[in-house]
XYZ file of C-alpha atoms in Angstrom:
786
model
C 114.939 104.287 148.542
C 116.419 103.631 145.737
C 113.620 103.178 142.279
C 115.526 100.687 139.441
C 114.173 102.435 135.962
C 113.868 101.033 132.266
C 114.547 103.570 130.087
C 113.217 104.024 126.688
C 116.585 103.205 124.944
C 117.627 99.049 123.858
C 120.697 99.274 126.037
C 119.375 95.519 128.009
C 119.688 97.408 131.657
C 117.805 98.947 134.207
C 119.898 101.892 136.489
C 119.153 102.598 139.614
C 118.134 106.219 140.780
C 117.827 108.124 144.301
C 113.908 109.418 144.677
C 113.785 112.212 146.160
C 111.565 113.318 149.258
C 109.134 115.674 147.814
C 108.663 112.653 145.219
C 108.014 109.700 148.394
C 104.485 108.247 148.536
C 104.702 108.974 144.590
C 107.175 106.735 142.821
C 105.908 102.795 142.976
C 106.777 100.117 140.263
C 104.817 100.787 136.893
C 105.076 104.429 137.917
C 106.252 106.291 134.472
C 109.442 108.815 135.158
C 111.757 111.436 133.907
C 115.488 110.633 134.229
C 118.924 112.381 134.305
C 121.526 110.557 132.019
C 124.551 112.296 130.994
C 123.368 115.105 129.599
C 119.776 114.522 128.504
C 116.776 114.116 130.410
C 114.489 110.461 128.853
C 111.942 109.163 130.101
C 111.793 105.611 131.794
C 109.526 103.686 134.352
C 109.988 102.502 137.421
C 110.424 98.037 137.567
C 111.203 97.626 141.021
C 112.141 99.867 144.366
C 115.456 98.594 146.617
C 116.092 100.455 149.789
C 120.112 100.546 148.770
C 122.220 100.347 145.520
C 125.638 98.666 144.765
C 126.726 102.537 142.951
C 126.861 105.595 145.116
C 126.909 109.272 143.749
C 123.625 108.540 142.502
C 121.082 110.436 140.398
C 117.514 111.981 141.796
C 114.652 111.400 139.958
C 113.618 114.372 137.752
C 110.025 113.951 137.834
C 107.024 111.448 138.069
C 104.767 111.266 134.843
C 101.350 110.334 135.141
C 98.426 110.600 138.308
C 99.328 106.879 138.643
C 101.275 104.021 137.667
C 100.338 103.513 134.587
C 102.498 99.850 133.978
C 100.924 97.244 136.493
C 103.271 95.077 138.148
C 101.218 91.547 136.431
C 102.020 93.620 132.805
C 105.373 94.385 134.181
C 105.850 90.309 134.562
C 104.422 90.044 131.283
C 106.531 91.969 129.710
C 109.463 90.535 131.196
C 108.478 87.376 130.232
C 107.860 88.554 126.323
C 111.378 90.385 126.348
C 113.279 86.773 127.364
C 111.236 84.399 124.888
C 111.048 86.180 121.496
C 114.357 87.920 122.669
C 113.949 91.175 122.503
C 115.536 93.896 124.734
C 113.301 94.519 128.016
C 113.149 97.970 127.018
C 111.771 97.085 123.738
C 108.915 94.388 124.955
C 107.728 97.146 128.456
C 107.671 99.836 125.370
C 104.938 97.579 123.224
C 102.900 97.622 126.928
C 101.854 101.033 126.801
C 100.220 103.053 123.694
C 102.197 105.637 122.255
C 99.450 108.629 123.338
C 99.317 107.309 126.874
C 104.134 107.486 127.002
C 103.776 110.727 125.980
C 105.540 112.646 128.812
C 103.247 115.383 128.265
C 99.153 114.653 129.759
C 97.464 113.736 126.554
C 93.589 114.396 128.315
C 91.683 116.974 125.997
C 89.698 119.484 128.094
C 86.953 122.022 127.076
C 85.294 124.969 128.911
C 81.758 123.992 129.877
C 78.546 126.569 131.064
C 77.217 125.922 134.427
C 74.143 126.843 135.920
C 74.483 128.389 139.430
C 71.670 128.452 142.126
C 70.032 131.887 142.192
C 71.443 133.424 146.088
C 68.742 136.272 145.208
C 64.983 137.457 142.683
C 66.050 136.713 138.817
C 67.232 140.554 137.733
C 65.514 141.653 134.881
C 67.395 140.178 131.975
C 67.118 140.552 127.750
C 64.969 138.375 126.083
C 68.124 136.900 124.084
C 70.091 136.079 127.513
C 66.265 134.659 128.703
C 66.080 131.974 125.975
C 69.584 131.188 126.631
C 69.623 131.054 130.018
C 66.756 128.843 129.848
C 68.277 125.980 127.868
C 71.016 126.278 130.397
C 68.983 126.145 133.688
C 67.080 122.698 131.261
C 70.397 120.882 130.840
C 72.076 122.008 134.264
C 75.360 121.886 132.082
C 76.624 121.525 128.629
C 79.705 122.552 126.042
C 79.994 125.941 125.748
C 80.699 124.732 121.532
C 77.536 123.172 121.745
C 75.494 125.768 124.111
C 76.949 128.282 121.239
C 75.421 125.954 118.184
C 72.040 125.131 119.434
C 71.048 128.772 121.255
C 72.646 130.118 118.234
C 74.187 132.955 119.953
C 77.675 134.295 120.685
C 80.557 133.463 123.380
C 79.386 137.372 124.377
C 75.860 136.804 125.785
C 77.453 133.415 128.111
C 80.358 135.932 129.132
C 77.045 138.623 130.174
C 75.491 135.851 132.077
C 78.537 135.032 134.382
C 79.123 138.790 134.746
C 75.511 138.701 136.241
C 76.160 135.437 138.885
C 73.635 133.167 136.971
C 76.353 130.653 135.001
C 79.541 129.782 135.314
C 82.286 128.930 132.370
C 84.379 126.188 133.498
C 86.867 124.346 131.303
C 87.039 120.580 132.784
C 88.572 117.339 130.856
C 86.132 116.281 128.027
C 86.386 112.135 127.137
C 86.441 111.242 123.114
C 84.651 108.503 123.046
C 84.474 106.942 119.239
C 81.091 105.413 119.764
C 79.607 108.645 121.230
C 77.040 109.371 118.073
C 76.106 105.879 118.353
C 72.979 105.110 119.783
C 73.633 101.449 120.850
C 69.147 99.810 122.262
C 70.524 97.555 125.096
C 70.440 93.182 125.557
C 69.060 90.676 126.574
C 70.745 87.046 126.760
C 69.417 84.250 125.119
C 69.310 81.244 125.457
C 71.501 79.086 124.681
C 71.341 75.666 123.252
C 72.258 72.183 124.199
C 75.997 72.814 122.952
C 76.604 76.380 124.384
C 75.240 75.464 127.217
C 78.031 72.985 128.191
C 80.428 75.269 126.473
C 79.291 77.768 129.492
C 79.130 75.527 131.828
C 82.900 74.446 131.524
C 84.209 77.075 131.265
C 82.194 79.406 134.154
C 83.718 76.116 136.489
C 86.312 77.158 135.475
C 86.068 80.236 136.938
C 85.119 79.416 139.652
C 87.796 76.976 140.742
C 90.322 80.370 139.718
C 88.725 82.440 141.493
C 89.411 80.773 144.611
C 93.014 80.955 143.628
C 93.500 84.658 142.478
C 96.343 86.114 143.459
C 98.216 82.729 143.080
C 100.550 81.909 140.725
C 100.991 79.325 138.312
C 103.230 75.912 138.724
C 105.677 75.867 136.069
C 104.704 72.350 135.744
C 101.751 73.928 135.074
C 103.269 76.574 132.878
C 104.480 73.327 130.479
C 101.707 71.856 130.516
C 98.813 74.234 129.140
C 100.690 76.376 127.378
C 99.944 77.735 124.153
C 102.002 76.489 121.441
C 104.696 77.543 123.417
C 105.782 74.871 126.408
C 107.884 76.385 129.430
C 109.168 73.917 130.352
C 112.418 75.673 131.572
C 112.201 79.710 133.290
C 114.982 81.769 132.240
C 117.503 80.552 134.341
C 119.659 84.503 133.981
C 116.948 87.029 134.433
C 117.665 90.246 133.142
C 120.608 92.538 134.975
C 119.273 94.158 138.147
C 115.641 92.362 138.024
C 113.595 91.833 140.833
C 112.026 88.184 141.586
C 109.511 89.735 141.824
C 108.920 90.251 137.905
C 110.949 87.404 136.937
C 109.273 84.261 135.779
C 110.946 81.743 138.614
C 107.379 84.382 140.157
C 104.845 81.206 138.080
C 106.704 78.630 139.341
C 105.058 78.098 143.148
C 102.438 76.723 144.295
C 101.111 73.954 141.981
C 97.305 73.878 140.423
C 96.388 71.301 137.338
C 92.738 72.617 136.073
C 93.268 73.111 132.686
C 91.811 76.634 132.479
C 92.309 76.989 128.029
C 89.800 76.358 126.258
C 89.488 76.207 122.154
C 85.641 76.565 121.638
C 85.550 75.497 118.378
C 82.118 76.022 116.541
C 80.660 76.385 112.841
C 80.235 79.405 111.310
C 76.978 81.276 113.138
C 77.075 78.678 116.183
C 76.721 81.584 118.529
C 80.317 81.743 120.105
C 79.339 85.311 120.888
C 76.948 84.412 123.032
C 78.430 82.138 125.089
C 81.996 84.850 125.292
C 79.112 87.305 126.044
C 77.469 85.458 129.066
C 80.579 84.705 130.151
C 81.914 88.097 131.072
C 79.275 88.150 132.610
C 80.235 86.040 134.929
C 83.297 87.346 135.324
C 81.767 90.561 136.090
C 79.582 88.519 138.951
C 83.057 87.410 140.763
C 83.840 91.493 140.416
C 86.957 90.803 137.903
C 87.026 92.336 134.257
C 87.881 90.496 130.740
C 90.035 90.972 127.259
C 88.426 90.080 124.404
C 91.157 89.863 121.238
C 89.665 90.105 117.576
C 91.054 90.002 114.365
C 91.630 94.454 113.188
C 90.205 93.586 110.387
C 87.310 91.893 112.550
C 86.680 94.126 114.413
C 83.217 96.128 113.053
C 81.068 98.290 114.527
C 78.330 94.936 114.009
C 81.041 93.602 116.665
C 81.392 96.116 118.891
C 78.079 97.274 119.300
C 76.917 93.573 120.368
C 78.891 93.443 123.624
C 77.837 97.422 123.996
C 74.038 96.621 123.949
C 74.205 93.768 126.304
C 76.145 95.300 129.080
C 75.614 99.383 128.417
C 72.167 98.393 130.767
C 71.460 96.392 134.293
C 72.590 95.257 137.190
C 76.375 93.923 135.455
C 76.615 97.879 133.849
C 80.592 99.070 133.121
C 81.188 100.614 130.387
C 82.606 98.823 127.438
C 86.143 100.368 126.338
C 87.989 99.776 122.724
C 91.540 99.752 121.782
C 92.240 99.541 117.770
C 94.366 101.028 115.687
C 91.304 102.455 113.620
C 91.361 105.607 117.057
C 92.424 108.753 117.214
C 95.266 109.530 119.618
C 93.369 111.128 121.519
C 90.610 108.494 121.550
C 93.086 105.360 122.208
C 94.186 107.684 125.448
C 90.560 108.318 126.866
C 89.916 104.596 126.509
C 93.372 103.496 127.878
C 92.437 105.176 130.830
C 88.829 104.328 131.556
C 90.241 100.948 132.053
C 93.540 102.144 134.293
C 91.777 104.060 136.879
C 88.979 101.226 136.953
C 85.360 102.929 135.057
C 86.097 99.891 132.048
C 85.975 96.775 133.038
C 85.298 95.083 129.769
C 87.838 95.590 127.136
C 87.445 94.673 122.967
C 90.756 95.563 120.726
C 93.432 93.805 118.319
C 96.529 92.100 119.404
C 97.527 95.481 121.804
C 94.330 95.308 124.001
C 95.754 91.993 125.380
C 98.411 94.236 127.495
C 95.638 96.501 129.079
C 95.408 96.995 132.442
C 92.469 95.570 133.679
C 92.588 93.969 137.074
C 91.023 91.621 138.745
C 91.389 89.933 135.391
C 89.128 86.594 135.389
C 88.513 85.818 131.544
C 91.078 86.441 128.780
C 88.683 85.645 125.295
C 90.886 85.267 121.425
C 88.172 85.316 118.358
C 89.763 84.028 115.218
C 92.571 82.684 117.520
C 93.991 81.583 114.006
C 94.359 84.746 112.619
C 98.038 85.128 111.881
C 97.320 89.081 112.026
C 97.933 88.320 116.341
C 101.388 88.186 115.355
C 103.405 91.559 115.021
C 105.778 91.524 112.471
C 108.354 93.894 113.383
C 110.825 93.798 117.786
C 109.213 92.382 120.210
C 107.708 90.048 117.414
C 105.058 87.992 119.812
C 102.393 86.072 119.104
C 98.594 87.302 120.675
C 97.025 84.772 120.951
C 100.491 83.461 122.944
C 100.647 85.916 125.594
C 96.935 86.026 126.049
C 97.487 81.938 127.480
C 100.642 83.299 129.105
C 99.337 86.135 130.939
C 96.156 83.948 131.964
C 98.194 81.103 133.046
C 99.067 84.092 135.299
C 96.708 85.963 137.128
C 94.530 82.918 137.538
C 92.175 83.957 134.300
C 90.157 81.854 132.106
C 91.389 81.779 128.823
C 88.930 81.024 125.362
C 89.977 80.435 122.114
C 87.918 80.335 119.574
C 87.164 79.856 116.170
C 84.848 77.912 113.768
C 88.580 76.626 111.961
C 91.504 76.804 114.716
C 94.545 76.409 114.215
C 96.302 73.238 113.544
C 98.569 74.065 117.194
C 95.739 74.767 119.279
C 93.745 71.856 117.784
C 96.921 69.455 118.667
C 97.119 70.696 122.184
C 94.027 69.883 123.069
C 94.678 65.995 121.464
C 97.507 66.083 124.182
C 95.130 67.265 127.084
C 97.406 70.798 127.274
C 93.583 73.165 126.118
C 90.068 71.261 126.815
C 88.238 71.213 124.042
C 84.732 72.438 123.804
C 82.766 71.912 120.467
C 79.034 74.002 118.838
C 78.747 71.274 115.698
C 75.711 72.824 114.566
C 74.118 76.765 113.625
C 72.885 78.210 116.880
C 69.651 79.217 115.289
C 69.062 75.434 113.577
C 69.783 77.574 109.867
C 71.494 75.306 107.787
C 74.113 75.294 106.925
C 75.563 76.915 103.058
C 75.395 74.962 100.097
C 78.661 75.036 98.043
C 79.833 74.346 94.777
C 83.059 74.034 93.008
C 83.430 75.681 89.774
C 86.576 74.190 88.062
C 87.836 77.311 85.968
C 89.420 75.402 83.287
C 86.061 74.576 81.735
C 84.677 78.204 81.029
C 88.261 78.527 79.269
C 87.667 78.884 75.713
C 90.027 79.597 72.514
C 91.906 82.863 72.096
C 89.416 84.206 75.346
C 90.700 86.092 78.464
C 89.532 83.626 81.038
C 86.265 85.243 82.657
C 85.939 86.828 86.271
C 82.429 85.421 86.684
C 81.382 81.866 85.940
C 78.042 81.642 83.270
C 76.867 79.511 87.155
C 78.241 82.671 89.424
C 76.697 84.781 86.897
C 73.563 83.098 87.195
C 73.365 83.171 90.996
C 74.106 87.045 91.135
C 71.444 87.832 88.790
C 69.023 85.264 91.028
C 69.364 87.146 93.941
C 69.208 90.765 92.630
C 65.501 89.837 90.729
C 64.640 88.031 95.105
C 66.403 91.732 96.256
C 68.522 89.215 98.315
C 72.079 90.670 99.246
C 75.628 88.847 97.748
C 78.777 88.495 99.067
C 82.150 88.577 96.496
C 85.186 87.713 97.657
C 88.389 88.371 96.066
C 91.784 88.695 98.098
C 94.087 91.036 95.788
C 93.607 94.776 95.733
C 94.018 97.176 92.547
C 92.837 96.988 89.116
C 95.212 94.148 87.666
C 98.691 92.759 89.004
C 101.002 93.073 86.459
C 101.642 95.788 83.202
C 103.211 93.601 80.649
C 104.633 93.402 76.693
C 103.249 90.880 74.583
C 106.341 91.630 72.320
C 109.262 91.900 74.433
C 108.238 90.629 77.524
C 108.861 93.501 80.122
C 106.588 93.440 83.388
C 106.640 96.630 85.394
C 108.412 96.250 88.186
C 109.152 98.336 91.174
C 112.712 99.391 91.715
C 112.608 98.815 95.927
C 111.359 95.038 95.895
C 111.516 91.580 93.729
C 108.118 92.613 92.597
C 105.714 93.518 90.083
C 103.833 96.693 90.264
C 100.162 96.413 90.228
C 97.759 98.842 87.766
C 95.475 101.197 90.126
C 92.495 102.262 87.689
C 91.033 104.937 89.715
C 95.050 107.162 90.821
C 96.038 105.789 87.456
C 99.232 104.912 88.911
C 101.143 101.728 89.205
C 101.748 100.973 92.396
C 103.876 98.272 94.788
C 101.924 97.408 97.974
C 105.236 96.142 99.400
C 107.297 99.513 100.085
C 103.886 101.485 98.260
C 105.970 102.648 95.866
C 104.593 104.585 92.860
C 104.763 105.352 89.582
C 102.582 106.625 86.400
C 101.731 104.074 83.616
C 103.250 104.420 81.051
C 101.853 104.730 77.214
C 104.166 102.374 75.370
C 107.027 99.970 76.327
C 109.613 101.443 78.702
C 111.753 98.576 77.282
C 113.974 101.198 74.814
C 114.289 98.357 72.179
C 110.369 97.609 72.302
C 108.809 100.977 73.071
C 105.319 99.022 72.002
C 102.337 100.797 72.245
C 100.024 98.198 72.676
C 101.442 97.279 76.757
C 98.876 95.169 78.642
C 97.390 94.811 82.069
C 97.333 90.928 83.347
C 95.633 89.609 86.209
C 93.153 91.176 88.585
C 92.620 93.232 91.629
C 88.614 94.261 93.573
C 88.596 97.355 91.013
C 88.726 94.964 87.849
C 86.222 92.840 89.541
C 83.762 96.235 90.371
C 84.081 97.851 86.693
C 83.182 94.115 85.583
C 79.912 94.280 88.140
C 78.464 97.921 86.783
C 78.835 96.478 83.297
C 76.954 93.588 84.152
C 74.604 94.361 86.034
C 74.163 98.174 85.612
C 71.314 98.357 87.892
C 72.879 96.952 90.797
C 73.786 98.883 93.832
C 77.469 98.072 94.845
C 80.068 98.769 96.793
C 83.643 97.327 97.314
C 86.002 96.994 100.666
C 89.311 97.573 100.374
C 92.193 98.806 102.054
C 92.117 101.250 98.786
C 88.087 102.010 99.108
C 88.294 102.532 103.739
C 89.990 105.902 103.426
C 88.301 107.747 106.537
C 88.120 106.339 109.658
C 84.137 106.104 109.378
C 83.813 104.555 105.798
C 84.057 101.187 107.156
C 80.997 101.604 109.756
C 78.760 103.456 107.201
C 79.046 101.220 104.307
C 78.628 98.193 106.872
C 75.197 100.281 108.186
C 74.075 100.688 104.268
C 74.114 96.319 103.760
C 72.645 95.775 107.153
C 69.886 98.311 105.749
C 69.692 96.574 101.785
C 71.298 99.889 100.670
C 74.158 98.015 99.063
C 73.242 94.520 96.926
C 76.318 93.397 96.427
C 79.066 93.633 98.636
C 82.496 92.884 96.859
C 86.145 93.112 99.633
C 89.130 91.901 100.414
C 89.366 89.727 103.383
C 88.250 92.129 105.621
C 84.679 90.806 105.113
C 86.049 87.864 104.992
C 84.491 87.426 109.071
C 83.119 88.448 111.503
C 80.075 90.436 109.508
C 76.143 88.898 109.906
C 73.888 89.874 107.934
C 70.933 87.065 107.302
C 69.916 88.429 104.068
C 72.819 87.068 102.256
C 72.556 84.479 100.451
C 75.221 84.366 98.225
C 78.378 84.599 98.563
C 81.090 84.228 95.673
C 84.876 83.596 95.768
C 86.320 84.454 92.902
C 89.905 82.927 92.776
C 89.860 80.565 95.196
C 93.397 78.936 95.155
C 95.114 82.339 94.862
C 97.140 82.135 98.430
C 96.970 77.668 97.472
C 100.990 77.703 95.902
C 102.777 80.131 98.069
C 106.459 79.247 99.047
C 104.876 77.861 103.090
C 103.918 74.987 104.693
C 100.951 76.823 105.790
C 99.247 78.401 102.550
C 96.969 75.269 102.737
C 95.982 75.507 105.870
C 95.647 78.915 105.062
C 93.519 78.782 101.764
C 91.148 76.023 103.720
C 90.577 79.038 106.917
C 90.102 81.522 104.497
C 87.409 79.601 102.246
C 85.199 78.007 105.722
C 85.141 81.578 106.882
C 83.476 83.842 103.653
C 81.287 80.974 102.899
C 80.304 81.108 106.374
C 78.948 84.835 105.793
C 75.713 83.290 103.261
C 72.896 81.154 104.814
C 72.295 83.297 108.351
C 68.956 84.244 108.071
C 65.512 82.386 106.483
C 67.175 81.304 103.741
C 69.705 78.361 102.917
C 72.870 80.381 101.596
C 75.023 79.228 98.453
C 78.380 79.690 97.688
C 80.533 79.510 94.666
C 84.098 78.570 94.981
C 85.944 79.464 91.406
C 89.294 77.733 91.008
C 91.687 76.116 88.712
C 92.573 73.457 91.330
C 89.223 72.365 92.362
C 90.629 68.680 93.696
C 93.139 70.291 96.067
C 92.424 68.812 99.914
C 91.789 72.662 101.230
C 89.410 73.462 99.009
C 87.161 69.671 99.189
C 87.421 69.967 102.695
C 86.164 73.436 102.626
C 82.993 71.967 100.364
C 82.233 69.560 103.093
C 82.869 72.374 106.202
C 85.250 69.288 106.956
C 87.561 70.531 109.488
C 88.612 67.132 111.268
C 88.985 65.717 107.242
C 91.530 68.409 106.778
C 93.666 68.124 110.036
C 94.127 64.457 109.692
C 95.152 65.048 106.144
C 97.143 68.676 106.774
C 98.424 66.417 110.310
C 100.207 63.669 108.687
C 102.177 66.145 106.041
C 103.445 67.870 109.240
C 104.746 64.760 110.989
C 106.401 63.815 107.669
C 107.984 67.078 107.051
C 108.844 68.017 110.549
C 106.907 71.274 110.861
C 104.965 72.547 113.048
C 102.400 71.265 115.062
C 105.550 68.721 115.545
C 108.059 70.725 115.995
C 109.011 74.580 116.329
C 110.740 77.001 114.736
C 112.854 80.002 115.296
C 113.417 81.919 111.645
C 116.712 83.892 111.602
C 116.197 87.046 108.622
C 119.165 88.700 107.578
C 118.867 91.614 104.748
C 121.354 94.693 104.057
C 121.382 96.734 101.103
C 124.405 94.991 99.298
C 123.397 91.238 98.207
C 126.460 89.933 98.547
C 127.503 91.316 102.112
C 124.427 89.416 103.349
C 124.685 86.208 101.634
C 128.730 86.099 103.811
C 127.070 87.565 106.650
C 124.435 84.304 106.518
C 127.599 82.412 105.645
C 129.062 83.296 108.504
C 125.831 83.094 110.655
C 125.078 79.329 110.039
C 128.757 78.765 111.398
C 128.389 80.002 114.363
C 124.708 78.666 115.177
C 126.612 75.387 114.397
C 128.952 75.723 117.474
C 126.465 77.094 119.313
C 123.590 74.807 119.158
C 126.163 71.360 118.389
C 125.156 69.639 121.612
C 121.626 70.503 121.151
C 118.975 67.455 120.450
C 116.845 67.378 117.749
C 117.806 70.665 115.936
C 117.409 70.516 112.520
C 118.838 73.924 110.525
C 117.845 75.082 106.894
C 119.524 77.174 104.877
C 121.114 80.082 104.475
C 118.781 80.539 101.490
C 117.426 84.061 99.857
C 114.041 84.871 101.392
C 110.620 84.045 99.147
C 110.478 88.080 98.985
C 114.224 88.247 98.493
C 114.037 91.914 98.236
C 111.833 94.509 100.316
C 111.289 97.628 100.878
C 114.976 97.967 99.500
C 116.714 95.291 100.925
C 117.896 91.821 100.660
C 116.860 89.228 102.878
C 118.163 85.814 103.512
C 117.180 83.547 105.738
C 118.044 80.540 108.454
C 115.506 78.755 110.115
C 115.746 76.185 113.077
C 113.218 74.065 113.930
C 113.264 71.744 117.550
C 111.090 70.163 119.696
C 111.257 72.633 122.593
C 111.671 76.714 122.183
C 112.416 77.679 125.451
C 115.344 76.539 125.790
C 116.374 77.568 122.555
C 115.380 81.171 122.567
C 117.046 81.712 125.865
C 120.086 81.209 123.852
C 119.397 83.031 120.782
C 118.683 85.498 123.226
C 122.010 85.601 124.388
C 123.464 85.472 121.087
C 122.231 87.485 119.361
C 123.865 90.094 122.090
C 127.420 89.184 121.555
C 127.273 88.976 117.362
C 128.879 91.140 115.124
C 127.815 91.677 111.604
C 129.233 94.133 109.046
C 128.198 97.136 108.973
C 125.023 97.657 107.346
C 123.688 94.392 108.190
C 121.157 93.757 110.898
C 119.383 90.108 112.107
C 116.243 89.123 112.969
C 114.700 87.008 115.531
C 111.159 86.092 114.619
C 111.123 83.081 117.263
C 107.359 80.850 116.155
C 107.136 83.147 112.656
C 103.497 82.559 111.152
C 104.672 83.856 107.665
C 107.765 82.605 106.010
C 108.052 84.858 103.264
């Protein structure tokens, strides 16, 4: 038998190897193997099996890694699509579907010593009192870890060994799984009654699931893939699969047996409308069908509160199953064990950040993408996939229903509903009949006084915080900028401390007494004099503000309040996030201050006030999505208020209070914002009316990068001269010209349909020759133009 193997090297080809007799039956599609490549031994994945090869004198596979195939054929098919669509090597796409901890050559299981009571074969021998006490504990528990027994019995390993010598207990080594939530005591919950809007949404979703379950295993048609794609119409599947790629794993597999039903839903519900309860009941329906579910949540929203709600619902009862969690805050060992729970079929529900879309759930019945508008679903390095779009493609490939949920959907997703690619489900009111919070816009221009600095808190917000403290209610304050001050500036010569590696100023962090770059991590001590040799002014000042400065001001203004800051500087340890949210829930914290990690996914009924310090901070960035992002962020943060019996209030401090994004967020008017923004996008031919491919060249020599960008443009003009409707912009310096010592120039391509362009670009970059020290990155459907 011949195995075709994709190696963990970006060679863009597969290699044929013999399956030796000793490994027959162990090698299958998706099996991880070790193979020889020249003098080296490398790891790879079997992507196909064949009876013959065009090559002669094939080398044999050296060994099989793991007890079962780690990559399922369906996930392998998905990796092929990612490689084709996102212009990356198949090896890189295949590598991203397995966590690092799972790809290791050695098994990552943790083994621990356990003590087990043995049945007596005769009368109990006479034992010293200490050994009797220890034996009594072991018999009560039947089996427990040796380390736990030593602590519980306050004894030594010698005592246990003596009991073992007498044949009363056995000390054995066995696998001990690492559960990140083992210490949590989660109380089971029951399904809640749905209101009318929730019930309509739920019925539509389960009707699609019932329809899909009758067609399990039937691949979607080409027409279906095109009509119900996410932001990516796939009208023409790849006609040139990678060398030696078998038909069963190419996109052509997904182009037979016509299906016309819409199985992608956009669940548009205001904050607090009960989207999660609809998710939970839809997952229960998937379990009743004998299928599993994947729930994608943005990393910043993956709070213990979110995980607990899912674990509580499915920890008991007839639908009891393990809920696996996959995200970057887990240790490598925890990720290893959680992933294998899924692969072995013990966990049928997966909650995680973007990489959880590759979880080996089989069969898969439902995929939920919560907060589908979040830009964190887009991967920043190759393969630059968007998890929302990959989720919809996986749903099409596996006949699974996909639900995208958001209070502020992306322009592309909402536009797809108008084109009948998705079905729109609306939840216009809060589930518990609570009112939407009252939003007040504060024009910060009115607070400026001659000769005075810009105040952090307007008089209105200051008074509102005071009232909440008096009434024992809680407040959330939001500022999406960490650190103490955004710049160190000399008022005499104008010197600003900048990063040596990036074209940005350094941020002052007061607690560490350092100037830090938030791009590359460079740090340097705070100077006492102006570093400009011609100046040396001792009155150097800090300009701007961050969460640390706001925290210091809060402590001075409200000395009796319990204040906590949540940003990536404060949340360093693994359990900090969980501990702070737990303290906030039980009322130990009066004011919670934070960056975007507190903006969504949190439900605290006692929060009646939300203050947004500078709402227009991200509004004037050089990105056509800046207005959309500001509207989404303001609406999401405002949605944290008034989730209990008391109506919430939101103060939005802004210097451009009449901007559409701020005004529409005040009225919670998504449709109004969408219509106005759509008109602007159509005029300038931006998504959703076009699709973007961003080509970024980078290198340490700016002149060489600029020359390469001009050369690339000429080559693209020749390559794409027959491409209808193509708009090419650039080359131009990136908005952030220099990052991590690299200069960057960009070329933006806009087209009506992306599939043909991405295929052509994928072939083009393989043959493109660039000067030494210059690299090209292709980003299909970028979400950040910086």
